[in-house]
Short mmCIF file of C-alpha atoms in Angstrom, two decimals:
data_model
loop_
_atom_site.label_atom_id
_atom_site.label_comp_id
_atom_site.label_asym_id
_atom_site.label_seq_id
_atom_site.Cartn_x
_atom_site.Cartn_y
_atom_site.Cartn_z
CA MET A 1251 37.98 -4.14 50.51
CA SER A 1252 36.47 -3.74 53.93
CA ALA A 1253 35.25 -6.70 55.96
CA PRO A 1254 31.45 -7.44 55.93
CA LYS A 1255 29.72 -5.94 58.95
CA VAL A 1256 27.24 -7.78 61.19
CA LEU A 1257 24.74 -6.31 63.79
CA VAL A 1258 24.32 -8.28 66.94
CA VAL A 1259 21.12 -7.45 69.02
CA ASP A 1260 20.94 -9.31 72.31
CA ASP A 1261 20.26 -8.08 75.87
CA GLU A 1262 22.44 -10.71 77.61
CA ASP A 1263 25.82 -9.31 77.93
CA ASP A 1264 27.55 -12.74 78.05
CA LEU A 1265 26.00 -13.96 74.97
CA ARG A 1266 26.45 -10.73 73.12
CA GLU A 1267 30.13 -10.83 73.95
CA LEU A 1268 30.43 -14.60 72.80
CA LEU A 1269 28.78 -13.74 69.53
CA GLU A 1270 31.00 -10.72 69.03
CA ILE A 1271 34.34 -12.66 69.77
CA THR A 1272 33.16 -15.35 67.39
CA LEU A 1273 32.33 -13.11 64.59
CA LEU A 1274 35.59 -11.05 65.03
CA LYS A 1275 37.53 -14.13 64.88
CA MET A 1276 35.97 -14.94 61.48
CA GLY A 1277 37.23 -11.54 60.32
CA LEU A 1278 34.02 -9.51 60.40
CA ASP A 1279 33.30 -6.17 61.63
CA VAL A 1280 30.67 -6.25 64.49
CA ASP A 1281 28.19 -3.68 65.91
CA SER A 1282 26.08 -4.47 68.88
CA ALA A 1283 22.96 -3.44 70.51
CA ALA A 1284 21.12 -4.45 73.58
CA ASP A 1285 17.68 -3.41 72.58
CA LEU A 1286 15.41 -2.60 69.69
CA ARG A 1287 15.97 1.28 70.07
CA THR A 1288 19.67 0.89 69.67
CA ALA A 1289 19.32 -1.65 66.83
CA ARG A 1290 17.00 0.81 64.96
CA ALA A 1291 19.46 3.54 65.40
CA CYS A 1292 22.33 1.44 63.83
CA LEU A 1293 20.10 0.36 60.97
CA GLY A 1294 19.10 3.92 60.26
CA GLY A 1295 22.66 5.30 60.56
CA GLY A 1296 23.65 4.49 56.97
CA ALA A 1297 25.83 1.32 57.71
CA GLU A 1298 25.49 -1.47 55.33
CA TYR A 1299 25.18 -4.80 57.28
CA GLY A 1300 25.73 -8.29 55.76
CA LEU A 1301 23.65 -9.82 58.48
CA VAL A 1302 21.65 -8.89 61.43
CA LEU A 1303 21.55 -11.32 64.33
CA THR A 1304 18.88 -10.71 66.86
CA ASP A 1305 17.36 -12.36 69.94
CA MET A 1306 13.72 -12.97 69.94
CA ARG A 1307 12.88 -11.46 73.32
CA LEU A 1308 14.56 -7.89 74.09
CA PRO A 1309 13.84 -5.39 76.82
CA ASP A 1310 11.58 -3.03 74.72
CA GLY A 1311 9.93 -5.56 72.34
CA LEU A 1312 10.41 -8.59 70.25
CA GLY A 1313 13.09 -9.38 67.61
CA LEU A 1314 10.26 -10.31 65.34
CA GLU A 1315 9.45 -6.65 65.00
CA LEU A 1316 13.01 -6.00 63.63
CA VAL A 1317 12.43 -8.95 61.23
CA ARG A 1318 9.26 -7.46 59.91
CA GLU A 1319 10.68 -4.02 59.61
CA ILE A 1320 13.62 -5.11 57.65
CA ALA A 1321 11.43 -7.28 55.36
CA ALA A 1322 9.11 -4.39 54.76
CA SER A 1323 11.86 -1.90 54.06
CA GLY A 1324 12.91 -3.65 50.90
CA ARG A 1325 16.46 -4.14 52.28
CA ASN A 1326 18.26 -7.19 51.12
CA THR A 1327 19.97 -7.67 54.51
CA PRO A 1328 19.47 -11.19 55.90
CA ILE A 1329 18.40 -11.31 59.34
CA ALA A 1330 18.53 -14.34 61.59
CA VAL A 1331 16.94 -14.83 65.13
CA VAL A 1332 18.21 -16.51 68.27
CA THR A 1333 15.53 -18.65 69.97
CA ALA A 1334 15.34 -20.27 73.30
CA PHE A 1335 15.88 -24.03 73.28
CA GLY A 1336 12.67 -25.79 72.52
CA SER A 1337 10.87 -22.63 71.10
CA ALA A 1338 10.39 -24.14 67.66
CA ASP A 1339 7.09 -22.27 67.19
CA ASN A 1340 8.99 -18.91 67.59
CA ALA A 1341 11.49 -20.00 64.88
CA VAL A 1342 8.61 -21.00 62.52
CA VAL A 1343 6.91 -17.53 63.04
CA ALA A 1344 10.09 -15.70 62.45
CA LEU A 1345 10.82 -17.58 59.29
CA LYS A 1346 7.35 -16.81 58.03
CA ALA A 1347 7.91 -13.18 58.70
CA GLY A 1348 10.97 -13.03 56.63
CA ALA A 1349 13.85 -14.33 58.66
CA PHE A 1350 16.80 -15.81 56.86
CA ASP A 1351 17.42 -18.54 59.39
CA TYR A 1352 17.55 -19.20 63.05
CA VAL A 1353 19.82 -20.46 65.71
CA SER A 1354 18.77 -22.05 69.17
CA LYS A 1355 20.12 -21.43 72.65
CA PRO A 1356 22.56 -22.56 73.84
CA VAL A 1357 24.26 -21.43 70.65
CA GLN A 1358 26.42 -24.00 68.89
CA LEU A 1359 29.34 -22.06 67.50
CA ASP A 1360 29.83 -24.38 64.51
CA GLN A 1361 26.17 -23.97 63.58
CA LEU A 1362 26.50 -20.18 64.06
CA ARG A 1363 29.52 -20.01 61.84
CA GLN A 1364 27.76 -21.96 58.97
CA LEU A 1365 24.75 -19.65 59.26
CA VAL A 1366 27.01 -16.58 58.94
CA LEU A 1367 28.83 -17.90 55.91
CA SER A 1368 25.42 -18.63 54.23
CA ALA A 1369 24.11 -15.30 54.89
CA LEU A 1370 27.22 -13.50 53.65
CA GLN A 1371 27.19 -15.45 50.39
CA LEU A 1372 23.96 -13.94 49.66
CA ASN A 1373 25.49 -10.51 49.71
CA GLY A 1374 28.48 -11.64 47.81
CA PRO A 1375 29.12 -11.24 44.01
CA THR A 1376 25.75 -11.16 42.08
CA PRO A 1377 25.11 -14.61 40.63
CA VAL A 1378 24.05 -15.16 37.14
CA PRO A 1379 20.30 -14.76 37.17
CA ARG A 1380 18.27 -17.94 36.57
CA GLY A 1381 14.82 -16.27 36.57
CA ASP A 1382 14.81 -16.14 32.81
CA ALA A 1383 12.87 -18.87 31.19
CA VAL A 1384 15.74 -19.63 28.83
CA ASP A 1385 18.14 -20.59 31.74
CA SER A 1386 15.63 -21.87 34.24
CA ARG A 1387 14.76 -25.50 34.68
CA LEU A 1388 11.15 -24.57 34.78
CA LYS A 1389 10.19 -23.67 31.10
CA GLY A 1390 7.42 -21.25 30.02
CA GLN A 1391 6.58 -17.73 29.55
CA SER A 1392 2.83 -17.90 30.78
CA ALA A 1393 1.78 -15.47 33.64
CA ALA A 1394 1.81 -18.48 36.17
CA MET A 1395 5.33 -19.50 35.28
CA GLN A 1396 6.73 -15.94 35.36
CA ALA A 1397 5.10 -15.45 38.94
CA LEU A 1398 6.50 -18.88 39.95
CA ARG A 1399 10.06 -18.05 38.89
CA ALA A 1400 9.89 -14.69 40.65
CA GLN A 1401 8.66 -16.44 43.85
CA ILE A 1402 11.43 -19.05 43.58
CA ALA A 1403 14.10 -16.10 43.28
CA ARG A 1404 12.74 -14.62 46.49
CA LEU A 1405 12.55 -17.89 48.35
CA ALA A 1406 16.14 -18.85 47.30
CA ARG A 1407 17.47 -16.16 49.59
CA SER A 1408 16.06 -17.86 52.72
CA MET A 1409 16.88 -20.81 54.69
CA ALA A 1410 13.20 -21.31 55.69
CA PRO A 1411 11.65 -24.85 55.01
CA ILE A 1412 9.65 -24.85 51.88
CA ALA A 1413 6.68 -27.24 51.11
CA ILE A 1414 6.13 -27.55 47.38
CA THR A 1415 2.72 -28.79 46.25
CA GLY A 1416 1.31 -29.77 42.99
CA GLU A 1417 -0.06 -32.66 40.90
CA SER A 1418 2.11 -35.62 39.91
CA GLY A 1419 4.28 -34.63 37.07
CA SER A 1420 4.13 -30.90 37.56
CA GLY A 1421 7.91 -30.41 38.16
CA LYS A 1422 8.15 -30.36 41.91
CA GLU A 1423 11.66 -31.66 42.00
CA LEU A 1424 12.85 -29.31 39.21
CA ALA A 1425 11.35 -26.34 41.37
CA ALA A 1426 13.34 -27.69 44.38
CA ARG A 1427 16.62 -27.82 42.28
CA GLU A 1428 15.89 -24.26 41.08
CA ILE A 1429 15.50 -23.02 44.62
CA HIS A 1430 18.85 -24.78 45.51
CA ALA A 1431 20.78 -23.57 42.41
CA GLN A 1432 19.72 -19.68 43.07
CA GLY A 1433 20.58 -19.94 46.80
CA SER A 1434 23.71 -19.54 48.80
CA ARG A 1435 24.10 -23.35 48.91
CA ALA A 1436 24.24 -23.88 45.06
CA ASP A 1437 27.89 -25.31 45.22
CA ARG A 1438 26.86 -27.73 47.99
CA PRO A 1439 24.97 -31.14 47.74
CA PHE A 1440 21.32 -31.43 46.56
CA ILE A 1441 19.89 -34.74 47.77
CA ALA A 1442 16.38 -35.80 46.77
CA VAL A 1443 14.70 -38.68 48.58
CA ASN A 1444 11.49 -40.34 47.52
CA CYS A 1445 10.03 -41.16 50.97
CA GLY A 1446 7.50 -43.42 49.40
CA ALA A 1447 9.95 -45.79 47.89
CA ILE A 1448 12.13 -46.59 51.15
CA PRO A 1449 10.96 -49.68 53.05
CA GLU A 1450 9.78 -48.83 56.50
CA ALA A 1451 12.23 -51.06 58.24
CA LEU A 1452 15.22 -49.26 56.49
CA MET A 1453 14.06 -45.65 56.91
CA GLU A 1454 16.14 -44.82 60.00
CA ALA A 1455 19.16 -46.27 58.62
CA GLU A 1456 18.75 -44.46 55.18
CA PHE A 1457 18.07 -40.98 56.83
CA PHE A 1458 20.43 -41.03 59.64
CA GLY A 1459 23.08 -43.64 58.82
CA TYR A 1460 24.64 -46.44 60.88
CA ARG A 1461 27.80 -47.57 62.63
CA LYS A 1462 29.75 -50.62 61.68
CA GLY A 1463 28.19 -53.62 63.40
CA ALA A 1464 24.95 -51.78 64.46
CA PHE A 1465 22.99 -54.64 62.98
CA THR A 1466 23.33 -57.77 61.01
CA GLY A 1467 24.66 -56.86 57.61
CA ALA A 1468 26.20 -53.43 58.64
CA ALA A 1469 29.68 -54.38 57.43
CA ASP A 1470 30.80 -50.71 57.26
CA GLU A 1471 29.88 -47.37 58.73
CA ARG A 1472 27.53 -45.46 56.32
CA ASP A 1473 26.26 -41.80 56.29
CA GLY A 1474 22.56 -41.14 55.74
CA PHE A 1475 20.69 -38.62 53.68
CA PHE A 1476 21.13 -35.91 56.35
CA GLN A 1477 25.00 -36.35 56.40
CA ALA A 1478 25.17 -36.50 52.62
CA ALA A 1479 23.25 -33.22 52.30
CA HIS A 1480 25.23 -31.51 54.99
CA GLY A 1481 25.58 -27.87 53.85
CA GLY A 1482 23.31 -28.29 51.04
CA THR A 1483 19.67 -28.97 50.54
CA LEU A 1484 17.69 -32.10 51.36
CA MET A 1485 14.41 -32.66 49.34
CA LEU A 1486 11.81 -34.91 50.93
CA ASP A 1487 9.68 -36.06 47.92
CA GLU A 1488 6.32 -37.65 48.63
CA VAL A 1489 6.79 -36.70 52.34
CA ALA A 1490 3.15 -37.69 52.94
CA ASP A 1491 4.18 -41.48 52.57
CA LEU A 1492 6.20 -41.22 55.67
CA PRO A 1493 5.07 -43.63 58.53
CA LEU A 1494 4.15 -41.98 61.82
CA ALA A 1495 7.03 -43.46 63.57
CA MET A 1496 9.52 -41.98 61.15
CA GLN A 1497 7.78 -38.57 61.26
CA VAL A 1498 8.68 -38.28 65.00
CA LYS A 1499 12.39 -38.93 64.45
CA LEU A 1500 12.43 -36.64 61.46
CA LEU A 1501 10.76 -33.86 63.46
CA ARG A 1502 13.48 -34.13 66.14
CA ALA A 1503 16.28 -33.97 63.44
CA ILE A 1504 14.74 -30.93 61.87
CA GLN A 1505 14.20 -28.96 65.08
CA GLU A 1506 17.62 -29.83 66.86
CA ARG A 1507 19.67 -30.00 63.57
CA ARG A 1508 21.42 -32.99 65.07
CA VAL A 1509 21.10 -36.76 64.08
CA ARG A 1510 22.31 -39.95 65.81
CA LYS A 1511 23.46 -42.86 63.67
CA ILE A 1512 22.13 -46.36 64.49
CA GLY A 1513 24.53 -47.75 66.85
CA ALA A 1514 26.08 -44.51 67.84
CA THR A 1515 25.99 -43.03 71.45
CA ALA A 1516 26.46 -39.20 70.38
CA GLU A 1517 24.57 -37.03 68.03
CA GLU A 1518 26.30 -35.12 65.26
CA PRO A 1519 25.39 -31.67 63.99
CA VAL A 1520 23.93 -31.31 60.47
CA ASP A 1521 23.31 -28.26 58.48
CA VAL A 1522 20.75 -28.83 55.79
CA ARG A 1523 17.90 -26.83 54.18
CA ILE A 1524 14.73 -28.87 54.00
CA VAL A 1525 12.39 -28.72 50.93
CA SER A 1526 9.39 -31.17 50.90
CA ALA A 1527 7.02 -31.99 48.20
CA THR A 1528 3.93 -33.95 47.76
CA HIS A 1529 0.92 -34.25 45.50
CA GLN A 1530 -1.31 -34.98 48.61
CA ASP A 1531 -3.15 -32.40 50.72
CA LEU A 1532 -1.05 -32.46 53.87
CA ALA A 1533 -3.51 -30.40 55.81
CA ARG A 1534 -6.11 -33.11 55.08
CA CYS A 1535 -3.57 -35.75 56.02
CA VAL A 1536 -3.23 -34.08 59.33
CA GLU A 1537 -6.93 -34.08 59.88
CA GLN A 1538 -7.08 -37.84 59.12
CA GLY A 1539 -4.40 -38.54 61.60
CA ARG A 1540 -1.95 -39.74 58.84
CA PHE A 1541 0.51 -36.88 59.26
CA ARG A 1542 1.82 -35.20 62.45
CA GLN A 1543 0.60 -31.65 63.01
CA ASP A 1544 3.93 -30.50 64.50
CA LEU A 1545 5.85 -31.74 61.62
CA PHE A 1546 3.44 -30.22 59.16
CA TYR A 1547 4.13 -26.83 60.67
CA ARG A 1548 7.73 -27.25 60.68
CA LEU A 1549 7.74 -28.28 57.04
CA ASN A 1550 5.07 -25.88 55.69
CA VAL A 1551 6.85 -22.74 56.69
CA ILE A 1552 6.44 -21.37 53.14
CA GLU A 1553 4.17 -22.98 50.68
CA LEU A 1554 5.13 -23.04 46.88
CA ALA A 1555 2.18 -24.23 44.62
CA LEU A 1556 3.00 -25.45 41.13
CA PRO A 1557 0.37 -24.87 38.48
CA PRO A 1558 -0.99 -27.95 36.54
CA LEU A 1559 -0.04 -28.19 32.81
CA ARG A 1560 -3.75 -27.52 31.76
CA GLU A 1561 -3.64 -24.15 33.45
CA ARG A 1562 -0.70 -23.07 31.39
CA LEU A 1563 -1.35 -24.49 27.85
CA ASP A 1564 0.31 -21.37 26.25
CA ASP A 1565 3.58 -23.00 27.49
CA LEU A 1566 3.09 -25.96 25.27
CA PRO A 1567 5.24 -24.67 22.40
CA VAL A 1568 8.22 -23.90 24.68
CA LEU A 1569 7.81 -27.15 26.44
CA THR A 1570 7.55 -29.36 23.37
CA GLU A 1571 10.55 -27.71 21.82
CA ALA A 1572 12.68 -28.34 25.00
CA ILE A 1573 11.39 -31.88 25.26
CA LEU A 1574 11.99 -32.72 21.65
CA ALA A 1575 15.55 -31.11 21.58
CA ARG A 1576 16.24 -33.65 24.54
CA LEU A 1577 14.73 -36.63 22.74
CA SER A 1578 16.50 -35.95 19.59
CA GLY A 1579 19.91 -35.77 21.23
CA THR A 1580 22.78 -35.14 18.76
CA GLY A 1581 20.57 -36.31 15.71
CA PRO A 1582 18.28 -34.34 13.66
CA ARG A 1583 15.76 -32.27 15.67
CA ALA A 1584 12.25 -33.89 15.70
CA THR A 1585 9.40 -31.50 14.60
CA LEU A 1586 5.63 -31.29 15.10
CA GLY A 1587 3.48 -31.64 11.98
CA PRO A 1588 0.34 -29.47 11.22
CA GLY A 1589 -2.40 -29.48 13.93
CA VAL A 1590 -0.27 -31.26 16.63
CA LEU A 1591 -0.20 -28.24 19.01
CA ASP A 1592 -3.87 -27.83 18.74
CA ALA A 1593 -4.41 -31.50 19.46
CA LEU A 1594 -2.25 -31.19 22.53
CA ARG A 1595 -4.07 -28.12 23.91
CA GLY A 1596 -7.38 -30.16 23.55
CA TYR A 1597 -5.96 -32.66 25.98
CA SER A 1598 -6.26 -32.25 29.88
CA PHE A 1599 -2.82 -33.80 30.68
CA PRO A 1600 -3.63 -35.35 34.00
CA GLY A 1601 -0.02 -36.39 34.34
CA ASN A 1602 1.12 -32.79 33.48
CA VAL A 1603 4.57 -32.36 31.91
CA ARG A 1604 5.76 -35.77 32.69
CA GLU A 1605 2.79 -37.08 30.65
CA LEU A 1606 3.66 -34.65 27.87
CA GLU A 1607 7.19 -36.04 27.78
CA ASN A 1608 5.83 -39.66 27.61
CA VAL A 1609 3.30 -38.64 24.98
CA LEU A 1610 6.10 -37.04 22.70
CA GLU A 1611 8.49 -39.89 23.25
CA ARG A 1612 5.89 -42.49 22.25
CA ALA A 1613 4.78 -40.34 19.26
CA LEU A 1614 8.45 -39.96 18.16
CA ALA A 1615 8.79 -43.74 17.95
CA PHE A 1616 5.84 -43.98 15.57
CA ALA A 1617 6.71 -40.87 13.47
CA ASN A 1618 8.31 -41.01 10.01
CA ASP A 1619 11.47 -38.83 9.28
CA GLY A 1620 11.26 -37.27 12.82
CA VAL A 1621 8.04 -35.40 12.09
CA ILE A 1622 5.16 -36.00 14.63
CA HIS A 1623 1.76 -36.04 13.13
CA VAL A 1624 -1.65 -36.04 15.26
CA GLU A 1625 -2.30 -39.68 14.77
CA ASP A 1626 1.10 -40.45 16.35
CA LEU A 1627 -0.03 -38.89 19.71
CA ALA A 1628 -2.66 -41.53 20.35
CA LEU A 1629 -4.38 -39.11 22.86
CA LYS A 1630 -7.55 -40.14 24.35
CA GLY A 1631 -10.31 -37.56 24.66
CA ALA A 1632 -8.24 -34.93 22.72
CA LYS A 1633 -9.98 -32.64 20.11
CA VAL A 1634 -8.45 -33.97 16.94
CA ALA A 1635 -11.46 -34.08 14.56
CA GLU A 1636 -10.18 -31.16 12.44
CA ALA A 1637 -6.54 -32.43 12.32
CA PRO A 1638 -5.25 -32.41 8.77
CA VAL A 1639 -4.46 -35.67 6.86
CA ARG A 1640 -1.01 -36.62 6.11
CA ALA A 1641 0.03 -35.92 2.40
CA ASP A 1642 2.00 -38.94 2.09
CA PRO A 1643 0.52 -42.40 3.08
CA VAL A 1644 2.44 -44.27 5.75
CA VAL A 1645 2.03 -47.53 7.61
CA ALA A 1646 -0.47 -46.70 10.53
CA SER A 1647 0.64 -47.92 14.01
CA PRO A 1648 -1.92 -50.36 15.58
CA PRO A 1649 -4.17 -48.42 17.86
CA ALA A 1650 -3.85 -48.81 21.45
CA PRO A 1651 -6.66 -51.02 22.94
CA ALA A 1652 -9.21 -48.99 24.96
CA ALA A 1653 -9.28 -49.66 28.45
CA GLU A 1654 -12.56 -51.04 29.80
CA PRO A 1655 -14.17 -49.31 32.62
CA LEU A 1656 -13.16 -50.94 36.01
CA PRO A 1657 -16.04 -52.52 37.96
CA ALA A 1658 -17.08 -50.67 41.12
CA ASP A 1659 -16.44 -53.93 43.05
CA LEU A 1660 -14.14 -56.77 42.60
CA PRO A 1661 -14.93 -58.78 39.25
CA PRO A 1662 -16.90 -61.84 39.69
CA LEU A 1663 -15.12 -65.13 39.43
CA PRO A 1664 -15.80 -66.99 36.07
CA ASP A 1665 -18.01 -69.96 36.00
CA LEU A 1666 -15.35 -72.53 36.21
CA THR A 1667 -16.20 -75.99 35.23
CA VAL A 1668 -12.70 -77.09 36.42
CA LEU A 1669 -11.07 -75.47 39.59
CA PRO A 1670 -7.70 -73.99 38.94
CA ALA A 1671 -4.76 -76.28 39.49
CA ASN A 1672 -2.81 -73.70 41.19
CA LEU A 1673 -5.00 -71.07 43.03
CA PRO A 1674 -2.04 -68.64 43.86
CA GLU A 1675 -1.00 -68.45 40.22
CA TYR A 1676 -4.69 -68.07 39.16
CA LEU A 1677 -5.20 -65.09 41.45
CA GLU A 1678 -1.95 -63.46 40.55
CA ARG A 1679 -3.16 -63.58 36.84
CA VAL A 1680 -6.41 -62.04 37.86
CA GLU A 1681 -4.71 -59.31 40.03
CA ARG A 1682 -2.19 -58.55 37.26
CA GLU A 1683 -5.02 -58.07 34.60
CA ILE A 1684 -6.87 -55.60 36.92
CA ILE A 1685 -3.78 -53.61 37.63
CA VAL A 1686 -2.70 -53.54 33.93
CA ARG A 1687 -6.29 -52.29 33.05
CA ALA A 1688 -6.12 -49.58 35.61
CA LEU A 1689 -2.69 -48.41 34.40
CA ALA A 1690 -4.08 -48.28 30.87
CA GLN A 1691 -7.00 -46.41 31.90
CA THR A 1692 -4.85 -43.68 33.63
CA GLN A 1693 -2.22 -43.72 30.98
CA TYR A 1694 0.24 -45.34 33.55
CA ASN A 1695 -0.30 -42.67 36.03
CA ARG A 1696 0.44 -44.81 39.19
CA THR A 1697 -1.06 -42.39 41.59
CA GLN A 1698 -4.31 -42.10 39.76
CA ALA A 1699 -4.28 -45.93 39.24
CA ALA A 1700 -4.04 -46.46 42.85
CA GLN A 1701 -7.03 -44.25 43.59
CA LEU A 1702 -9.02 -45.99 41.03
CA LEU A 1703 -8.24 -49.30 42.72
CA GLY A 1704 -8.85 -47.97 46.31
CA ILE A 1705 -5.27 -48.82 47.47
CA SER A 1706 -2.22 -46.76 48.55
CA PHE A 1707 0.43 -45.59 46.04
CA ARG A 1708 2.94 -47.87 48.05
CA GLN A 1709 0.68 -50.84 47.72
CA LEU A 1710 0.41 -50.40 44.02
CA ARG A 1711 4.15 -50.00 43.64
CA TYR A 1712 4.64 -53.23 45.69
CA GLN A 1713 2.19 -55.28 43.62
CA MET A 1714 3.82 -54.02 40.36
CA GLN A 1715 7.08 -55.22 41.58
CA LYS A 1716 5.79 -58.39 42.79
CA LEU A 1717 4.00 -59.13 39.45
CA ASN A 1718 6.80 -57.86 37.35
CA ILE A 1719 4.48 -55.18 35.71
CA LYS A 1720 6.58 -52.65 33.74
CA GLU A 1721 5.53 -49.26 32.75
#
């Protein structure tokens, strides 16, 4: 079997020679070109290239033209660009145009080798297709889901950063895992990080790691998320919750592909593909000054929007079957009674698929003999008037108390004849009651409850932990 062939396009003789020698030492066959005209002749000569590596600036044009031509031709050949140091904007433009990845000057050979290996894996043995709904983590046969899976299959071939948007519970992490599983990094680590759950004081240590003795309590050296995901994918979930100070450090790590542990004097290279996710509108966060514009452009190279469940209700049969199979475990399979699917279709599902899982899990706890009936769902606002009545009488579960509408302002204090003996405890009880009512009203969707109360998601999570409020 012949060695994979790589086309190197660069007008700098020294750099082109360095790239050729490096690739030859890797056991690859190399063709080279000093301009666009020669590169086009090589590509049109019938040779099958496993990778095209081109400089951005060439004597007769831009390497970006080559990127667009290869992308438009329908070839599966990955193309990577070499950009000048600090030219992050050029790299983003190239990735948007269809480039597989980029490497910055001066070229770091270890980074180059990793890029080449990742690109050649895409042209290796054809992986088992995961686009089919049966094998995909993203269940459903609706037009929206079929289009989503097709888009994921295309995105998996690139190393471009992806920003996944969608409402809470719509499956953003599942989509990120699917992108990782179908890409060339499938056998490497996938690290998912909830940016909103890390205390601000610990963020730098969690992301970049630290040396032994770097601070009080650092008894051993520890790797951060970037080192743990080296060679694989790092998912930044709820990235909009990152404080501005951390956004600056994250931007540098993404651009330079190097990180420095706390207490270290030297940076170390890291090779990770960044996938970010948020339910917030990042563009609006930029306008409000809560998110850096430069970081937004680095993360939002390609946007992947997930449809909410209410826009793909045709997928309910497939989703409920998969969820009930998981909930039933090794025991008898739970089933749906008459009218249950119609009742589910009449509900808006503000919490999306995650809420559907919670609804079915709660209903299964009340169901008799593993058969879920309409009244077991306890859906608020669903169209269940025409639901059939059970043939056999059963003991009905107590109805959930209806959540009272929250006041527009803080609730007035009661007319106390005796002042509370312990004011902090009294205020905690009042605060606990208000948070519990907000959670009940939103069916324990914490994001919506925080919006209802006019506080941030992080504040609500902190107060729930402080007051020991369990979901």
